[in-house]
Amino acid sequence: FENTITDKIDKALSSDDKLLLNELLEYADEYISGPKTDREIKTYKLTLLKRFTHTTKPSTIKDDIQDFKELEKLFKKVEGIIKKVGLSALLIQYYAQFVIKSQVFQVERTSLGKRYLLLISFIAYQYFKLNDILVKKFIHSSQTILNSSEREHRDKFFKDRKTSSRRVITASENIESHIIDLKGAKDLIFNEIMNSDEKIEKLKNIFIEKFTEESEKIRRQLRKIADESSGIIKNSDYYKMLEDKSIKLQNRASEIIRNIHFDRESSNPELIKAIDYFKSVKSLSDGKAPLDFLNTEDHENILDSQGKIKVSLYKILLFTYTAKGIKSGTLSMLYSYKYRSFDDYLIPLEYWNANKKELLSRAGLEHFSDFKKFETKLREKMNKQLEKTNISIENGSNKNASVDAHGKIKVNTPAKEIILKEEMKEFLPNNGFISIYEILSTVNSLTNFSDDFTHLQPKNIKKRPEDHMLFAGIIGYGCNIGHRRLGRISHNINADQLVNTVNWYFNTDNLVKANDKILRLMDKLDLPKIYAYKHKVMHTGSDGQKYDIAVD
């Protein structure tokens, strides 16, 4: 199979394409990003394109964009060949991993045909992976800015509430004083005992210059309160904070959005229109920027007093809408493993229609072939169960449901069964602990999970590492010690051998297979079933959480 693929690739590649691929095995030029020290010691281009950072520093993102452009140039050259040869995502990942884990001279030693297969797979895999990393950085940066703005807005609102309350109280006291004066003036006007001259004289005393000053003061206070209230209703302070933080996000997001490619067919057309416009112009001040993707509140705040678009606010809103769209699936990526259209992860419709019977048979799902028939059976079963449940409620035989005096169904949750715990001390060593190495060794003697740690390229492997080397690799990852450090602080462990073992024998598939063996053993044991008081229900004790690290 591999020979057939390599022959096809060799015939499909032009001499210029081969030259471009072979350049990856040469020393890096200035257009390849990477630390200066790497460039000074003449690192290979292939090596510099192997590792990407996850930090969101603008300088790091700038380096990633340089790598992205270089990978995109290569990918565009080989994209047609990948489709023509029919390299699947799994095959690409398999061969790409060999390149990532190998040194350059190991790639150079392979035959020409296989070398091109390896390099094409590496280019495609890294291009898709870097797409995902850039999108993840974009989403993280957008969410960080959004969270900080919302937090600061809440804090400001909480801090300003006393000042606003005092302003309202002062204005109300001044208004109340004015109302008393006006009431006095009204009483004078309708006083039938006093003559007109006396009334005018007393009214003059009321409406003196001080009254006019107080009236103007009240007017200013009410105007201030009205402006504050209007700002709260329109959320103006929040949008001002977003606008102030726009430059910070632009430094991280602008080039990412300009370079990544969205799937137009499966994406929100209004957002795509706005993104296309952002990519096509250098300045958004021409007033032609699309606004259809914004909600009503955003529309009210995006324009200034002269009716012009607030450019900084527009950009940050576009970025946050784009980030939300990618996360929700309303925006899909063309070249991605994590953010593609949902349909792209499914079996192609034409292939499904042509091979439906075989695919269902391989999956053991033949009974789904006529879904309407299967659906009818499900509906019949469900209707019978509903009828049975309703009858049990009506005749009072249902212990968990009843009808109250108002005709509403009342559901009683069964009391949780009390589980008795037994002491485990007698099963543990006297010193109170068991070493991790002993645990791994004991479990391995019962399951042989270490057999599932196979070399990425099993051909020509003279000797596989001993089990204690694999255990050291597991402990290094599990305890987050680092394998070179673990090799230095351990007896009978060579640091270089440990790093090489982890590099070639540790991958996701191997770890899943090894874990599955341990789980199958646990299913056979009686001890884990002590707490499984419902035998047909899965019970787990799970403790694990993924942390995304956005710093060096």
XYZ file of C-alpha atoms in Angstrom:
552
model
C 0.000 0.000 0.000
C 2.754 2.417 0.969
C 4.664 1.701 -2.256
C 1.521 2.368 -4.331
C 0.964 5.698 -2.580
C 4.599 6.797 -2.924
C 4.603 5.902 -6.648
C 1.466 8.011 -7.198
C 2.958 10.939 -5.317
C 6.279 10.716 -7.176
C 4.466 10.866 -10.533
C 2.142 13.696 -9.429
C 4.946 15.968 -8.168
C 6.655 18.283 -10.629
C 10.399 18.903 -10.432
C 9.717 22.344 -8.915
C 7.461 20.766 -6.269
C 10.179 18.271 -5.355
C 12.737 21.061 -5.125
C 10.417 23.019 -2.808
C 9.919 19.993 -0.552
C 13.631 19.206 -0.398
C 14.290 22.790 0.733
C 12.657 21.849 4.042
C 15.690 19.643 4.716
C 18.038 22.612 4.301
C 19.089 25.256 6.823
C 16.571 27.991 7.649
C 16.561 31.387 5.933
C 15.431 34.665 7.467
C 11.766 34.277 6.491
C 11.351 31.312 8.817
C 10.432 32.442 12.320
C 12.067 31.182 15.442
C 14.371 32.398 18.208
C 17.485 34.228 16.996
C 19.697 31.701 18.728
C 18.109 28.940 16.624
C 18.830 30.819 13.414
C 22.407 31.578 14.461
C 23.201 27.881 14.915
C 21.685 27.115 11.487
C 18.559 25.167 12.377
C 16.798 23.244 9.613
C 13.579 24.727 8.171
C 11.843 21.447 8.959
C 12.873 21.683 12.626
C 11.586 25.251 13.021
C 8.201 24.270 11.601
C 7.776 21.385 14.056
C 6.986 23.282 17.246
C 4.440 26.025 17.890
C 3.923 27.976 21.104
C 0.568 28.587 22.780
C 1.334 32.034 24.201
C -0.787 35.011 23.130
C 1.990 37.602 23.062
C 1.762 39.787 19.908
C 5.400 38.999 19.051
C 4.754 35.248 19.266
C 1.622 35.536 17.148
C 3.636 37.486 14.588
C 6.143 34.607 14.405
C 3.272 32.122 14.075
C 1.849 34.119 11.155
C 5.226 33.944 9.402
C 5.285 30.167 9.856
C 1.660 30.016 8.743
C 2.387 31.846 5.483
C 5.336 29.564 4.768
C 3.255 26.441 5.465
C 0.360 27.794 3.398
C 2.643 28.352 0.418
C 3.785 24.716 0.668
C 0.300 23.377 1.360
C -1.176 25.057 -1.727
C 1.445 23.213 -3.778
C 0.530 19.781 -2.408
C -3.212 20.172 -1.670
C -4.222 18.903 -5.110
C -1.867 15.920 -4.818
C -3.350 14.965 -1.420
C -6.857 14.918 -2.938
C -5.693 13.115 -6.089
C -3.850 10.369 -4.182
C -6.585 10.131 -1.550
C -4.521 10.596 1.601
C -6.919 10.386 4.550
C -6.585 12.504 7.699
C -5.454 9.446 9.691
C -2.745 8.559 7.184
C -1.521 12.150 7.112
C -1.373 12.218 10.910
C 0.491 8.878 11.026
C 3.241 9.908 8.607
C 3.427 13.455 10.010
C 4.108 12.071 13.493
C 7.101 10.178 12.138
C 8.570 13.450 10.814
C 7.808 15.342 14.041
C 9.496 12.682 16.176
C 12.435 12.104 13.797
C 15.607 14.076 13.290
C 16.269 15.530 9.844
C 18.893 12.936 8.911
C 16.364 10.140 9.598
C 13.961 11.684 7.075
C 16.777 12.131 4.567
C 17.683 8.435 4.802
C 14.266 7.270 3.533
C 13.693 6.515 -0.147
C 12.749 9.469 -2.357
C 9.110 8.372 -2.764
C 8.567 7.873 0.959
C 10.429 11.098 1.743
C 7.909 13.058 -0.332
C 5.032 11.205 1.346
C 6.443 12.106 4.769
C 7.032 15.753 3.893
C 3.598 16.215 2.266
C 1.905 14.653 5.310
C 3.970 16.859 7.624
C 3.046 20.026 5.709
C -0.692 19.231 5.674
C -0.779 18.168 9.339
C 1.190 21.182 10.600
C -0.830 23.591 8.450
C -4.114 22.313 9.905
C -2.632 22.226 13.405
C -1.305 25.793 13.168
C -4.735 26.913 11.925
C -6.231 25.462 15.097
C -3.579 27.041 17.320
C -4.093 30.489 15.770
C -7.882 30.199 16.101
C -7.488 29.086 19.711
C -5.239 32.084 20.440
C -7.764 34.359 18.762
C -10.673 32.957 20.803
C -8.655 33.108 24.029
C -7.569 36.718 23.432
C -11.112 37.808 22.551
C -12.617 36.093 25.578
C -9.975 37.561 27.898
C -10.726 41.103 26.719
C -14.480 40.475 26.971
C -14.214 39.060 30.498
C -12.002 41.902 31.760
C -14.353 44.521 30.263
C -17.407 42.950 31.894
C -15.592 42.654 35.220
C -14.395 46.280 35.158
C -17.852 47.460 34.126
C -19.431 45.661 37.099
C -16.797 47.087 39.446
C -17.311 50.629 38.123
C -21.082 50.360 38.410
C -20.739 49.094 41.987
C -18.232 51.834 42.847
C -20.301 54.661 41.292
C -23.639 53.656 42.781
C -23.132 55.751 45.986
C -22.155 58.856 44.016
C -25.207 58.446 41.780
C -27.461 57.924 44.790
C -26.121 61.070 46.487
C -26.717 63.058 43.292
C -30.328 61.869 43.127
C -30.894 62.666 46.830
C -29.395 66.186 46.480
C -31.480 66.899 43.375
C -34.651 65.651 45.065
C -33.999 67.866 48.142
C -33.474 70.926 45.894
C -36.608 70.115 43.920
C -38.591 69.691 47.136
C -37.395 73.149 48.314
C -38.456 74.626 44.968
C -41.856 72.969 45.191
C -42.385 74.573 48.620
C -41.517 78.004 47.139
C -43.850 77.431 44.195
C -46.623 76.302 46.531
C -46.106 79.532 48.515
C -46.324 81.550 45.274
C -49.540 79.760 44.340
C -51.069 80.498 47.751
C -50.169 84.197 47.322
C -51.746 84.387 43.871
C -55.062 82.963 45.118
C -55.030 84.973 48.363
C -58.232 87.108 48.289
C -57.325 89.274 51.303
C -54.071 90.767 49.922
C -54.150 93.363 47.160
C -52.173 93.076 43.902
C -49.280 95.292 44.954
C -48.690 93.252 48.107
C -48.820 90.006 46.117
C -46.287 91.279 43.572
C -43.940 92.459 46.304
C -44.023 89.075 48.096
C -43.667 87.161 44.794
C -40.563 89.223 44.049
C -39.117 88.081 47.358
C -39.750 84.450 46.373
C -38.436 84.673 42.787
C -35.226 86.481 43.633
C -31.945 85.873 41.768
C -31.084 83.013 44.111
C -34.217 81.145 42.971
C -33.040 81.438 39.349
C -29.575 80.137 40.270
C -31.086 77.234 42.190
C -33.352 76.452 39.223
C -30.339 76.330 36.875
C -28.484 74.134 39.362
C -31.424 71.704 39.530
C -31.621 71.677 35.722
C -27.920 70.711 35.517
C -28.387 68.022 38.171
C -31.380 66.543 36.347
C -29.461 66.659 33.049
C -26.579 64.779 34.692
C -28.948 62.167 36.139
C -30.685 61.805 32.767
C -27.348 61.333 30.969
C -26.256 58.714 33.512
C -29.572 56.889 33.215
C -29.400 57.014 29.428
C -25.840 55.655 29.582
C -26.942 52.801 31.844
C -29.845 51.947 29.521
C -27.595 52.075 26.430
C -24.674 50.439 28.320
C -22.416 53.261 27.065
C -19.763 52.791 29.773
C -19.311 49.163 28.798
C -18.861 49.992 25.120
C -16.383 52.740 26.048
C -14.341 50.156 27.944
C -14.452 47.826 24.929
C -13.313 50.661 22.690
C -10.400 51.461 25.031
C -9.261 47.800 24.958
C -9.636 47.448 21.201
C -5.980 48.157 20.335
C -4.815 45.419 22.712
C -7.008 42.862 20.929
C -6.197 44.230 17.464
C -2.482 43.579 18.114
C -3.308 39.900 18.624
C -6.298 39.248 16.392
C -6.032 41.353 13.237
C -3.391 39.310 11.395
C -4.983 36.038 12.439
C -8.324 37.034 10.918
C -6.625 38.349 7.768
C -4.839 35.030 7.142
C -7.162 32.182 8.187
C -9.796 30.863 5.770
C -13.491 30.371 6.589
C -15.867 27.863 4.987
C -18.355 30.143 3.238
C -20.958 27.461 2.528
C -21.479 26.540 6.191
C -20.851 29.923 7.857
C -23.020 32.871 8.882
C -23.220 35.016 5.677
C -23.536 38.323 7.557
C -20.373 37.644 9.553
C -18.516 36.414 6.472
C -19.463 39.642 4.669
C -18.061 41.730 7.545
C -14.864 39.628 7.750
C -14.321 39.894 3.983
C -14.703 43.670 4.177
C -12.218 43.836 7.081
C -9.708 41.801 5.041
C -10.150 43.881 1.878
C -9.604 47.402 3.255
C -6.805 49.085 5.185
C -9.138 51.538 6.912
C -12.746 51.184 8.076
C -13.378 54.922 8.184
C -15.168 55.057 4.786
C -18.531 54.327 6.458
C -19.220 51.270 4.265
C -18.459 48.600 6.880
C -21.297 46.004 7.135
C -23.373 46.295 10.323
C -25.960 43.545 9.768
C -24.166 41.103 12.091
C -24.605 43.423 15.113
C -27.525 43.249 17.535
C -29.755 46.237 18.349
C -27.750 47.437 21.358
C -24.464 47.251 19.425
C -26.085 49.240 16.591
C -27.038 52.019 19.012
C -23.473 52.355 20.300
C -21.393 51.789 17.155
C -22.050 55.289 15.726
C -20.715 58.529 17.201
C -22.653 61.804 17.588
C -21.959 62.635 13.915
C -23.258 59.288 12.677
C -19.796 57.908 11.841
C -18.620 54.390 12.756
C -16.387 54.142 15.821
C -13.609 52.177 14.130
C -11.952 50.766 17.266
C -15.307 49.658 18.695
C -16.317 48.125 15.353
C -13.142 46.024 15.211
C -13.427 44.652 18.734
C -17.117 43.819 18.196
C -16.263 42.088 14.910
C -13.563 40.031 16.646
C -15.785 39.037 19.582
C -18.659 38.097 17.260
C -16.235 36.046 15.154
C -14.861 34.254 18.235
C -18.387 33.438 19.439
C -19.317 32.268 15.938
C -16.372 29.852 15.781
C -17.136 28.494 19.267
C -20.847 28.036 18.524
C -20.291 26.528 15.067
C -21.964 29.309 13.063
C -18.521 30.003 11.582
C -16.497 27.079 10.232
C -12.879 26.809 9.120
C -11.723 25.344 5.813
C -8.394 23.949 7.054
C -8.783 22.747 10.601
C -9.088 19.658 12.760
C -11.189 21.279 15.519
C -13.254 24.035 13.903
C -14.522 22.616 10.614
C -18.136 22.328 9.512
C -20.050 19.518 11.237
C -20.743 17.873 7.859
C -16.996 17.623 7.165
C -16.634 15.178 10.051
C -19.289 12.862 8.600
C -18.931 10.183 5.932
C -19.421 11.930 2.543
C -23.051 11.587 1.395
C -22.185 10.053 -1.991
C -19.921 7.439 -0.375
C -22.592 6.733 2.260
C -25.319 6.183 -0.323
C -23.067 3.882 -2.353
C -21.757 1.831 0.609
C -24.488 2.177 3.251
C -25.081 -1.560 3.703
C -21.391 -2.396 4.109
C -20.762 0.500 6.516
C -23.711 -0.439 8.741
C -22.574 -4.083 8.755
C -19.032 -3.130 9.797
C -20.438 -1.018 12.634
C -22.897 -3.721 13.735
C -25.850 -1.418 13.063
C -27.745 -3.389 10.407
C -30.996 -2.985 12.377
C -30.842 0.762 11.574
C -30.866 0.194 7.791
C -34.621 0.824 7.555
C -34.896 3.671 10.027
C -38.613 4.306 9.510
C -39.345 0.722 10.511
C -37.013 1.062 13.516
C -38.615 4.395 14.472
C -42.090 2.829 14.359
C -40.968 0.117 16.806
C -39.503 2.742 19.141
C -42.739 4.768 19.060
C -44.808 1.651 19.821
C -42.520 0.769 22.737
C -42.609 4.326 24.059
C -46.415 4.613 23.772
C -46.846 1.321 25.676
C -44.546 2.571 28.430
C -46.400 5.913 28.614
C -49.732 4.089 28.851
C -48.364 1.810 31.577
C -47.027 4.820 33.531
C -50.297 6.777 33.229
C -52.368 3.794 34.418
C -50.065 3.269 37.429
C -50.464 6.957 38.373
C -54.257 6.821 38.005
C -54.742 3.680 40.131
C -52.203 4.844 42.746
C -49.793 1.934 42.295
C -46.940 4.198 41.166
C -44.723 4.792 44.205
C -42.837 7.719 42.686
C -45.633 9.754 41.092
C -49.076 10.914 42.222
C -51.722 13.537 41.390
C -52.323 16.300 43.945
C -55.637 18.033 44.777
C -55.126 20.547 41.937
C -54.688 17.799 39.335
C -50.930 18.311 38.951
C -48.475 15.426 38.872
C -46.166 15.280 41.881
C -42.925 13.270 41.561
C -41.191 11.902 44.654
C -37.437 11.311 44.390
C -36.509 7.995 46.023
C -34.303 8.290 49.109
C -30.624 7.623 48.448
C -29.501 4.224 49.619
C -27.036 4.343 52.505
C -23.777 2.582 51.637
C -21.719 1.182 54.466
C -17.956 1.789 54.241
C -15.526 -0.818 55.501
C -12.090 -0.104 56.882
C -9.237 -0.593 54.355
C -6.323 -0.323 56.794
C -5.745 -4.060 57.022
C -5.119 -4.261 53.264
C -2.431 -1.532 53.249
C 1.263 -1.822 54.217
C 2.297 -0.866 57.736
C 4.231 2.193 56.538
C 1.023 3.600 55.040
C 1.997 3.999 51.401
C 2.730 2.084 48.191
C 5.149 3.486 45.613
C 3.802 4.510 42.205
C 6.372 2.238 40.568
C 5.039 -0.754 42.527
C 1.463 0.097 41.555
C 2.364 0.324 37.865
C 4.415 -2.868 38.021
C 1.634 -4.816 39.789
C -1.089 -3.619 37.412
C 1.153 -4.421 34.435
C 1.716 -7.982 35.695
C -2.076 -8.439 35.673
C -2.870 -6.646 32.390
C 0.354 -6.453 30.322
C -0.623 -2.886 29.372
C 3.037 -2.134 28.560
C 2.713 -4.349 25.458
C 0.497 -1.658 23.925
C 3.362 0.850 23.928
C 4.567 0.078 20.417
C 7.067 2.014 18.311
C 5.594 4.479 15.813
C 7.612 2.730 13.061
C 7.708 -0.946 14.155
C 9.966 -2.049 11.260
C 13.616 -2.756 12.029
C 13.245 -2.212 15.786
C 15.969 -4.399 17.326
C 15.015 -4.075 20.998
C 12.034 -2.507 22.718
C 12.646 -0.595 25.993
C 12.270 -2.416 29.290
C 9.113 -1.920 31.334
C 10.784 0.266 33.960
C 11.651 2.758 31.203
C 7.971 2.892 30.146
C 6.910 3.319 33.793
C 9.357 6.234 34.084
C 7.748 7.817 31.015
C 4.278 7.465 32.579
C 5.446 8.932 35.905
C 7.206 11.821 34.124
C 3.989 12.788 32.352
C 1.599 11.964 35.201
C 3.559 13.851 37.867
C 4.594 16.660 35.476
C 8.253 16.252 36.385
C 9.787 16.338 32.891
C 11.600 13.363 31.457
C 15.132 14.777 31.292
C 14.882 15.889 34.903
C 13.394 12.520 35.923
C 16.310 10.763 34.183
C 18.837 12.886 36.059
C 17.337 12.306 39.519
C 16.633 8.570 39.117
C 18.811 5.472 39.457
C 19.126 3.073 36.491
C 17.404 5.547 34.125
C 19.367 7.126 31.285
C 17.866 10.547 30.469
C 18.555 10.296 26.711
C 17.089 6.797 26.505
C 14.000 7.932 28.454
C 13.416 10.918 26.152
C 13.852 8.673 23.083
C 11.406 6.104 24.540
C 8.760 8.754 25.227
C 9.292 10.279 21.780
C 8.716 7.039 19.839
C 6.521 4.872 22.106
C 4.105 7.383 23.670
C 1.158 8.556 21.576
C -2.576 8.925 22.082
C -3.511 5.590 20.486
C -1.041 3.643 22.644
C -2.237 5.349 25.828
C -5.902 4.652 24.998
C -5.172 0.953 24.351
C -3.204 0.637 27.597
C -5.957 2.361 29.591
C -8.583 0.098 28.018
C -6.713 -2.971 29.286
C -6.700 -1.575 32.829
C -10.412 -0.724 32.615
C -11.235 -4.257 31.445
C -9.393 -5.617 34.496
C -11.298 -3.250 36.797
C -14.594 -4.466 35.323
C -13.710 -7.990 36.451
C -12.846 -7.014 40.044
C -15.330 -7.128 42.914
C -13.940 -4.214 44.933
C -15.011 -1.438 42.491
C -18.552 -2.889 42.519
C -19.018 -2.227 46.258
C -20.341 1.276 45.503
C -22.253 0.256 42.355
C -25.635 -0.230 44.040
C -27.316 -0.139 40.617
C -25.651 -2.844 38.553
C -26.754 -1.551 35.144
C -25.632 2.006 35.817
C -22.064 3.185 35.220
C -20.412 4.622 38.344
C -17.135 6.542 38.232
C -14.832 8.332 40.594
C -13.282 10.878 38.258
C -10.731 13.531 39.085
C -9.248 15.415 36.167
C -9.335 18.810 34.548
C -7.687 20.344 31.494
C -5.972 23.697 31.953
C -5.098 25.848 28.937
C -1.821 27.638 29.648
C -1.446 30.944 27.790
C 1.939 31.984 29.210
C 5.535 30.826 28.632
